[in-house]
Amino acid sequence: MKKQFLSVSLVAALTFGAAGTTTTALATPSSSPVHHVPSTDKQIVKRIDVDKIYKNIEYLSQTPRVAGTDSEYKAVQFIKKQFESYGYKADIDEFSFLSYTDPNLVELSVAGFDEEIQANHLTYSVNGDLSGEVVYAGLGTKEELEKAGVTGKIALIQRGSFTFAEKVLNAAEKGAAGIILFNNADGELNGTLGGANDQYIPSVTITKKDGEALLEKLNAGVKLAASLKIEGAYTGEKTSYNVVATKKATKTIKAKKSDIIYITGHHDSVAGAPGANDDASGTSVTLELARALKNLPTDTELRFVTFGAEENGLLGSQNYVENLSDDEIKRTIANFNLDMVGSKDAGDLVILTNDGELNLVTELAQASSTRLNGEPTPYGQGGRSDHVSFAEAGIPAALFIHSPSEPWYHTPDDSIDNISKEKLQDVAGIVGTAVYDQAKIEAKEPNPNHKKGEKVKAPHLFDEKEIR
């Protein structure tokens, strides 16, 4: 089904209209809007070479780039060399983080159960090799576990109501030897315990179908004994990297330091996924905008950064922002964050802010997309990418992404074959012209929506479950 959007006239009215304006009805334009593309926009768009973006994605997505691995370091060196080929001095900032290595073996067998069960693990699940009686303990509350008598046994627990980590810790406290966690919806159950903990016990996940079949046996009075094995899981310290290239302002006001604008993406990917869209696409657009903007006169400093360990919890951007000086944070006026911007099978471009409020980034980008495409790119609320680290430091920031996301998100099919040059060109043009509109040398008008603006909500469009 085609996704429904807010009316252009409604978005425009709420975004660009006078404060306090209330719109009670959607207006339908009688004809396509006529828009004029200024010469400066044409200059930026002409400088963007989508084939260069595509080739960089192709190189980066030859193999997964998991944070802390040799493949990530190889990607970092490539990104650095690309920045340097454009005339930048590129710096590599390294940082340490606690990393989880997935197990190489996860097995579950249940005596007295005819069907073969495919088991999975939760991120931060611990190794173990154990056997025991299977008992059902509901959702895994302390009361349910106590009533079930799980000491020395394997607890069968249903997903829902509270976190996986709480369920595992509750079961460990009540003396369970291990856990079989089954889904409450169709399909495989993939999840995380959120971090390492010495109190965790071996835990595997299974489908709703298999879980309900086991429960049916138990309810019929059948005694079930299971063997559970997890091998190769490891939690330890690793090193990841951020790559930074800076374009200093070519002209500044006397006795005043220049503003700073960031264009960012993350270069790491998840295990098993080449990460062409997530996020070689954002990294490659960041590289191309650095090239396109390099020799243009600006009164604003532009910083181009690709972050590591985004998939581990925004660790690279958090580390970077935490190490900015108070003066740098004060001077930073915008972060344009690019994540998953090239998928041919994803929906349309949206702009997401951490709080769902208008800020300078949304204002500039909606203005540029209106100039280029005749209508503003819709915006809404969304986190889960590196713009959050900037927003939490009080910096106007927004994520550029397509919604809904592609069906092959975080899979081996996230390859160059599924990348759209048209979408890459569109987002590069919108962000590039938006950034230069603010950074070019001329008198700047005050931005009325810089701090806060009216809020436009579109849950059907900006539900994060659709996006990630």
Coordinates of C-alpha atoms in Angstrom, one line a residue:
M1 CA 0.0 0.0 0.0
K2 CA 1.3 3.4 -0.9
K3 CA 2.3 5.4 2.2
Q4 CA 0.2 8.4 3.0
F5 CA 1.9 11.8 3.5
L6 CA 0.8 15.0 5.1
S7 CA -0.5 17.5 2.6
V8 CA 2.2 19.8 1.3
S9 CA 0.1 22.7 2.1
L10 CA -0.4 21.6 5.7
V11 CA 3.3 21.0 6.1
A12 CA 4.1 24.4 4.6
A13 CA 1.5 26.2 6.7
L14 CA 2.7 24.8 10.0
T15 CA 6.4 25.0 9.1
F16 CA 6.6 28.3 7.4
G17 CA 3.5 30.1 8.6
A18 CA 3.2 32.7 11.4
A19 CA 3.4 31.5 15.0
G20 CA 0.1 30.6 16.5
T21 CA -1.5 29.7 13.2
T22 CA -4.0 26.8 13.4
T23 CA -4.8 24.7 10.4
T24 CA -8.1 22.8 10.6
A25 CA -8.4 21.4 7.1
L26 CA -6.1 20.0 4.4
A27 CA -6.0 22.0 1.2
T28 CA -5.4 20.4 -2.1
P29 CA -3.3 22.5 -4.6
S30 CA -5.1 22.9 -7.9
S31 CA -1.9 22.7 -9.8
S32 CA 1.7 21.7 -9.4
P33 CA 3.7 24.4 -7.6
V34 CA 6.1 26.5 -9.7
H35 CA 9.5 26.7 -8.1
H36 CA 12.7 28.5 -9.1
V37 CA 16.1 27.0 -8.4
P38 CA 18.6 29.7 -7.5
S39 CA 22.0 29.8 -9.2
T40 CA 23.8 28.9 -6.0
D41 CA 21.7 25.7 -5.6
K42 CA 22.4 24.8 -9.3
Q43 CA 26.1 25.3 -8.5
I44 CA 26.1 22.8 -5.6
V45 CA 23.9 20.3 -7.5
K46 CA 26.2 20.5 -10.5
R47 CA 29.3 19.8 -8.3
I48 CA 27.8 16.6 -6.9
D49 CA 28.9 13.5 -8.8
V50 CA 26.5 10.6 -7.9
D51 CA 28.8 8.1 -9.7
K52 CA 31.5 8.9 -7.1
I53 CA 29.1 8.3 -4.3
Y54 CA 28.1 5.0 -5.8
K55 CA 31.7 3.9 -6.4
N56 CA 32.6 4.7 -2.7
I57 CA 29.6 2.6 -1.5
E58 CA 30.6 -0.2 -3.8
Y59 CA 34.1 -0.2 -2.3
L60 CA 33.0 0.1 1.3
S61 CA 30.3 -2.6 1.0
Q62 CA 32.6 -5.4 -0.2
T63 CA 32.5 -6.8 3.3
P64 CA 30.8 -6.1 6.7
R65 CA 32.6 -3.3 8.7
V66 CA 31.9 -4.4 12.2
A67 CA 33.3 -1.9 14.8
G68 CA 36.6 -3.1 16.2
T69 CA 37.5 -5.4 13.4
D70 CA 40.2 -5.2 10.7
S71 CA 37.5 -4.6 8.1
E72 CA 36.4 -1.4 9.9
Y73 CA 40.0 -0.2 10.1
K74 CA 40.4 -0.8 6.4
A75 CA 37.3 1.3 5.7
V76 CA 38.6 4.0 8.0
Q77 CA 41.9 4.2 6.0
F78 CA 39.9 4.4 2.8
I79 CA 37.8 7.2 4.1
K80 CA 40.9 9.1 5.3
K81 CA 42.5 8.8 1.9
Q82 CA 39.4 10.0 0.1
F83 CA 39.3 13.1 2.3
E84 CA 43.0 13.7 1.7
S85 CA 42.5 13.3 -2.1
Y86 CA 40.0 16.2 -1.9
G87 CA 42.6 18.4 -0.2
Y88 CA 41.7 17.9 3.5
K89 CA 43.9 17.0 6.4
A90 CA 41.9 14.1 7.8
D91 CA 42.3 12.9 11.4
I92 CA 41.5 9.5 12.9
D93 CA 40.3 9.6 16.5
E94 CA 40.3 6.2 18.1
F95 CA 38.4 5.2 21.2
S96 CA 37.9 2.0 23.2
F97 CA 34.6 0.3 23.8
L98 CA 33.2 -2.9 25.3
S99 CA 32.3 -5.2 22.5
Y100 CA 30.3 -8.5 22.3
T101 CA 31.3 -11.2 19.9
D102 CA 28.4 -13.5 18.9
P103 CA 28.7 -17.2 19.7
N104 CA 29.7 -19.5 16.9
L105 CA 27.5 -22.3 18.2
V106 CA 23.9 -22.2 19.6
E107 CA 22.2 -25.5 20.1
L108 CA 18.9 -26.6 21.8
S109 CA 17.5 -30.1 21.9
V110 CA 14.4 -31.2 23.8
A111 CA 13.9 -34.9 24.7
G112 CA 10.3 -36.0 24.1
F113 CA 9.7 -33.2 21.5
D114 CA 9.5 -34.5 18.0
E115 CA 10.2 -31.3 16.1
E116 CA 13.7 -29.9 15.5
I117 CA 14.0 -26.5 17.2
Q118 CA 16.1 -23.7 15.7
A119 CA 17.5 -21.7 18.6
N120 CA 19.1 -18.2 18.5
H121 CA 20.9 -16.1 21.1
L122 CA 20.4 -12.7 22.7
T123 CA 23.3 -10.2 22.3
Y124 CA 25.3 -10.5 25.5
S125 CA 24.1 -14.0 26.2
V126 CA 26.8 -16.0 28.0
N127 CA 28.4 -19.4 27.1
G128 CA 27.1 -22.6 28.7
D129 CA 26.6 -26.3 28.3
L130 CA 23.8 -27.6 30.5
S131 CA 20.8 -30.0 30.7
G132 CA 17.8 -29.9 32.8
E133 CA 14.0 -30.2 33.2
V134 CA 12.0 -27.6 31.3
V135 CA 9.4 -25.7 33.4
Y136 CA 7.1 -22.9 32.3
A137 CA 7.5 -19.6 34.1
G138 CA 5.1 -17.3 32.3
L139 CA 6.6 -13.9 31.5
G140 CA 9.4 -14.4 33.9
T141 CA 8.4 -12.3 36.9
K142 CA 9.9 -13.2 40.2
E143 CA 6.6 -14.4 41.4
E144 CA 6.1 -16.7 38.4
L145 CA 9.6 -18.1 38.7
E146 CA 9.2 -18.7 42.4
K147 CA 5.9 -20.5 41.8
A148 CA 7.3 -22.6 39.0
G149 CA 10.3 -23.8 41.1
V150 CA 13.0 -23.2 38.5
T151 CA 16.0 -24.0 40.7
G152 CA 18.5 -26.1 38.7
K153 CA 16.0 -26.2 35.8
I154 CA 15.6 -24.5 32.4
A155 CA 12.9 -21.9 32.5
L156 CA 10.5 -21.5 29.5
I157 CA 9.6 -17.8 29.4
Q158 CA 7.4 -15.8 27.0
R159 CA 8.5 -12.5 25.6
G160 CA 6.6 -9.4 26.7
S161 CA 5.9 -6.8 29.4
F162 CA 9.5 -6.0 30.4
T163 CA 13.1 -6.4 29.1
F164 CA 14.9 -9.5 28.2
A165 CA 17.6 -8.6 30.7
E166 CA 15.1 -8.4 33.6
K167 CA 13.7 -11.8 32.7
V168 CA 17.2 -13.3 32.6
L169 CA 18.3 -11.7 35.9
N170 CA 15.0 -12.7 37.6
A171 CA 15.5 -16.3 36.5
A172 CA 19.1 -16.3 37.7
E173 CA 18.1 -14.9 41.1
K174 CA 15.6 -17.8 41.5
G175 CA 18.3 -20.3 40.7
A176 CA 17.5 -21.3 37.1
A177 CA 20.3 -23.0 35.1
G178 CA 19.2 -21.6 31.8
I179 CA 16.4 -19.9 29.8
I180 CA 14.4 -20.7 26.7
L181 CA 12.7 -17.4 25.7
F182 CA 9.9 -17.7 23.1
N183 CA 8.5 -15.0 20.9
N184 CA 5.0 -13.4 21.3
A185 CA 4.8 -12.7 17.5
D186 CA 5.5 -14.7 14.4
G187 CA 9.1 -15.0 13.2
E188 CA 12.5 -15.4 14.8
L189 CA 13.3 -13.6 18.0
N190 CA 16.4 -11.4 17.9
G191 CA 17.2 -9.1 20.8
T192 CA 19.8 -7.8 23.2
L193 CA 20.3 -7.9 27.0
G194 CA 21.6 -4.4 26.6
G195 CA 25.1 -4.9 28.1
A196 CA 27.4 -7.3 29.9
N197 CA 26.5 -8.6 33.3
D198 CA 28.2 -11.3 35.4
Q199 CA 24.8 -12.4 36.7
Y200 CA 23.5 -13.6 33.4
I201 CA 22.8 -17.3 32.7
P202 CA 22.8 -19.0 29.3
S203 CA 19.7 -18.0 27.3
V204 CA 18.4 -18.9 23.9
T205 CA 15.4 -17.7 21.9
I206 CA 12.9 -19.6 19.8
T207 CA 9.9 -18.9 17.7
K208 CA 6.4 -18.4 19.0
K209 CA 5.3 -21.6 17.2
D210 CA 8.0 -23.7 18.9
G211 CA 7.4 -22.1 22.3
E212 CA 3.7 -22.7 22.2
A213 CA 4.3 -26.3 21.1
L214 CA 6.5 -26.9 24.1
L215 CA 4.0 -25.2 26.4
E216 CA 1.2 -27.4 25.0
K217 CA 3.3 -30.5 25.9
L218 CA 3.9 -29.2 29.4
N219 CA 0.3 -28.4 30.0
A220 CA -0.6 -31.9 28.9
G221 CA 1.6 -33.2 31.7
V222 CA 4.5 -34.4 29.5
K223 CA 7.9 -34.1 31.2
L224 CA 10.5 -32.4 29.0
A225 CA 14.2 -32.3 29.4
A226 CA 16.4 -30.0 27.4
S227 CA 20.1 -29.7 26.5
L228 CA 21.3 -26.1 25.8
K229 CA 24.8 -25.2 24.5
I230 CA 26.3 -21.8 23.7
E231 CA 29.9 -21.5 22.6
G232 CA 32.2 -18.7 21.4
A233 CA 30.4 -15.7 22.9
Y234 CA 32.9 -13.1 24.2
T235 CA 32.7 -9.7 25.8
G236 CA 35.9 -7.6 25.8
E237 CA 37.4 -4.2 25.0
K238 CA 38.0 -3.2 21.4
T239 CA 39.0 -0.1 19.4
S240 CA 36.9 1.8 16.9
Y241 CA 37.5 5.1 15.1
N242 CA 36.0 8.4 13.9
V243 CA 37.4 10.1 10.8
V244 CA 37.3 13.9 10.8
A245 CA 37.9 16.4 8.0
T246 CA 37.5 20.1 8.5
K247 CA 36.9 23.0 6.1
K248 CA 37.8 26.2 7.8
A249 CA 35.8 29.3 7.1
T250 CA 37.4 31.3 4.3
K251 CA 36.1 34.6 5.8
T252 CA 35.2 35.4 9.3
I253 CA 33.9 38.5 11.1
K254 CA 36.7 40.3 12.9
A255 CA 37.1 39.2 16.5
K256 CA 34.5 36.5 16.2
K257 CA 35.0 32.8 15.7
S258 CA 33.0 31.2 13.0
D259 CA 29.9 29.0 13.4
I260 CA 30.3 25.2 12.8
I261 CA 28.1 22.9 10.8
Y262 CA 28.6 19.1 10.8
I263 CA 27.7 16.6 8.1
T264 CA 28.0 13.1 9.4
G265 CA 27.4 9.4 8.8
H266 CA 28.6 6.1 10.4
H267 CA 31.0 3.8 8.6
D268 CA 30.4 0.6 10.7
S269 CA 27.9 -2.1 9.9
V270 CA 26.4 -5.1 11.6
A271 CA 27.8 -8.6 11.4
G272 CA 26.8 -10.5 8.3
A273 CA 25.6 -7.4 6.4
P274 CA 27.7 -5.6 3.8
G275 CA 26.1 -2.4 4.9
A276 CA 25.8 -0.7 1.5
N277 CA 22.8 1.3 2.6
D278 CA 23.5 1.1 6.4
D279 CA 25.6 3.2 6.3
A280 CA 28.1 3.2 3.4
S281 CA 25.4 5.4 1.7
G282 CA 25.6 8.1 4.4
T283 CA 29.3 7.8 4.6
S284 CA 29.7 8.2 0.9
V285 CA 27.4 11.2 0.6
T286 CA 29.3 12.8 3.4
L287 CA 32.5 12.2 1.5
E288 CA 31.0 13.6 -1.7
L289 CA 29.7 16.7 0.0
A290 CA 33.1 17.3 1.5
R291 CA 34.5 17.2 -2.1
A292 CA 31.8 19.4 -3.6
L293 CA 32.0 22.1 -0.9
K294 CA 35.8 22.1 -0.5
N295 CA 36.7 25.2 -2.6
L296 CA 33.6 27.3 -2.1
P297 CA 33.9 30.4 -0.1
T298 CA 32.1 30.2 3.3
D299 CA 32.0 32.2 6.5
T300 CA 31.2 29.0 8.4
E301 CA 33.4 26.1 9.4
L302 CA 32.3 22.8 7.9
R303 CA 33.2 19.5 9.6
F304 CA 32.7 16.2 7.9
V305 CA 32.8 13.1 10.3
T306 CA 32.2 9.4 9.8
F307 CA 31.6 7.6 13.1
G308 CA 32.5 4.2 14.3
A309 CA 30.5 1.9 16.6
E310 CA 27.1 3.4 15.8
E311 CA 25.6 0.0 15.7
N312 CA 26.9 -0.6 19.2
G313 CA 24.9 2.2 20.6
L314 CA 26.0 5.5 19.0
L315 CA 29.4 5.1 20.7
G316 CA 31.5 6.9 18.2
S317 CA 29.4 10.1 18.1
Q318 CA 28.9 10.1 21.8
N319 CA 32.7 9.9 22.3
Y320 CA 33.3 12.7 19.8
V321 CA 30.7 15.1 21.1
E322 CA 31.8 14.5 24.7
N323 CA 35.3 15.6 23.8
L324 CA 34.2 18.9 22.1
S325 CA 35.1 22.0 24.1
D326 CA 32.4 24.3 25.5
D327 CA 33.3 26.8 22.9
E328 CA 32.9 24.3 20.0
I329 CA 29.5 23.2 21.2
K330 CA 28.4 26.8 21.6
R331 CA 29.6 27.6 18.0
T332 CA 28.0 24.5 16.5
I333 CA 24.7 25.5 14.9
A334 CA 23.7 22.3 13.0
N335 CA 24.3 18.6 12.5
F336 CA 23.1 17.0 9.2
N337 CA 23.3 13.3 9.9
L338 CA 23.0 10.8 7.0
D339 CA 21.9 7.2 7.7
M340 CA 20.5 4.8 5.2
V341 CA 20.0 7.2 2.3
G342 CA 20.3 5.1 -0.8
S343 CA 18.0 2.1 -0.7
K344 CA 15.9 1.6 -3.9
D345 CA 13.4 -0.4 -1.8
A346 CA 12.9 2.0 1.1
G347 CA 10.2 4.7 1.2
D348 CA 10.6 8.4 0.7
L349 CA 13.0 10.8 2.4
V350 CA 12.1 12.1 5.8
I351 CA 13.9 14.3 8.3
L352 CA 13.8 13.2 12.0
T353 CA 14.7 15.2 15.0
N354 CA 15.3 13.7 18.4
D355 CA 12.4 15.6 20.0
G356 CA 10.2 16.0 16.9
E357 CA 10.6 19.8 17.0
L358 CA 11.7 22.1 14.2
N359 CA 15.2 23.4 14.4
L360 CA 17.7 25.1 12.1
V361 CA 18.5 21.8 10.2
T362 CA 14.9 21.1 9.4
E363 CA 14.3 24.7 8.4
L364 CA 17.3 24.8 6.0
A365 CA 16.5 21.3 4.6
Q366 CA 12.8 22.0 4.0
A367 CA 13.7 25.3 2.3
S368 CA 16.2 23.6 0.1
S369 CA 14.0 20.7 -0.8
T370 CA 11.2 23.2 -1.7
R371 CA 13.6 25.0 -4.0
L372 CA 14.8 21.9 -5.6
N373 CA 11.7 19.7 -5.7
G374 CA 8.8 22.1 -5.2
E375 CA 7.8 20.8 -1.8
P376 CA 9.4 20.5 1.7
T377 CA 10.7 17.1 2.9
P378 CA 8.4 15.9 5.7
Y379 CA 9.8 15.7 9.2
G380 CA 9.0 14.1 12.5
Q381 CA 10.4 12.5 15.6
G382 CA 13.0 9.8 15.6
G383 CA 16.2 8.7 17.4
R384 CA 18.5 5.7 17.0
S385 CA 21.3 7.4 15.0
D386 CA 24.2 9.7 15.6
H387 CA 22.2 13.0 15.5
V388 CA 21.0 12.0 19.0
S389 CA 24.5 12.6 20.4
F390 CA 24.5 16.2 19.1
A391 CA 20.9 16.9 20.1
E392 CA 21.6 15.8 23.7
A393 CA 24.4 18.3 23.8
G394 CA 21.9 21.1 22.8
I395 CA 23.0 21.2 19.2
P396 CA 20.3 21.5 16.4
A397 CA 20.5 18.1 14.7
A398 CA 18.4 15.9 12.4
L399 CA 18.6 12.5 10.7
F400 CA 18.0 12.1 7.0
I401 CA 16.6 8.7 6.2
H402 CA 14.0 7.0 4.0
S403 CA 10.8 5.6 5.5
P404 CA 9.7 2.9 5.7
S405 CA 13.1 1.1 5.7
E406 CA 13.9 -1.6 3.1
P407 CA 12.9 -5.2 3.9
W408 CA 16.6 -6.3 3.8
Y409 CA 17.7 -3.9 6.5
H410 CA 20.5 -5.5 8.6
T411 CA 20.7 -8.6 6.3
P412 CA 23.3 -10.0 3.8
D413 CA 21.2 -8.4 1.1
D414 CA 22.2 -4.9 2.1
S415 CA 24.4 -4.8 -1.0
I416 CA 25.3 -2.4 -3.8
D417 CA 22.8 -4.0 -6.1
N418 CA 20.0 -2.5 -4.0
I419 CA 21.3 1.1 -4.1
S420 CA 19.5 3.9 -6.0
K421 CA 21.5 6.6 -7.6
E422 CA 18.4 8.8 -7.9
K423 CA 17.9 8.7 -4.1
L424 CA 21.6 9.4 -3.5
Q425 CA 21.4 12.4 -5.8
D426 CA 18.3 13.7 -4.2
V427 CA 19.5 13.6 -0.6
A428 CA 23.0 14.9 -1.5
G429 CA 21.4 17.8 -3.3
I430 CA 19.0 18.7 -0.5
V431 CA 21.7 18.5 2.2
G432 CA 24.4 20.2 0.1
T433 CA 22.3 23.2 -0.9
A434 CA 20.9 23.5 2.7
V435 CA 24.4 23.6 4.2
Y436 CA 25.7 26.0 1.7
D437 CA 22.7 28.3 2.0
Q438 CA 23.7 28.8 5.6
A439 CA 27.5 28.7 5.2
K440 CA 27.9 31.0 2.1
I441 CA 29.3 34.4 2.7
E442 CA 26.5 36.9 2.9
A443 CA 24.4 38.6 5.6
K444 CA 22.5 36.1 7.5
E445 CA 18.9 36.6 8.5
P446 CA 17.7 35.5 11.9
N447 CA 16.3 32.0 11.8
P448 CA 12.9 32.1 13.6
N449 CA 12.7 28.3 14.0
H450 CA 16.3 27.9 15.2
K451 CA 15.3 27.3 18.8
K452 CA 11.8 26.0 18.7
G453 CA 8.9 25.8 16.2
E454 CA 5.5 24.4 15.9
K455 CA 5.3 20.6 15.9
V456 CA 4.0 18.5 13.1
K457 CA 3.2 14.9 14.0
A458 CA 2.7 12.1 11.6
P459 CA 2.8 8.8 13.5
H460 CA 1.9 6.7 10.4
L461 CA 5.0 8.1 8.7
F462 CA 7.5 8.5 11.4
D463 CA 6.9 5.4 13.6
E464 CA 10.5 4.3 14.4
K465 CA 9.4 0.7 14.0
E466 CA 8.9 1.4 10.3
I467 CA 12.3 3.0 9.9
R468 CA 14.7 0.7 11.8

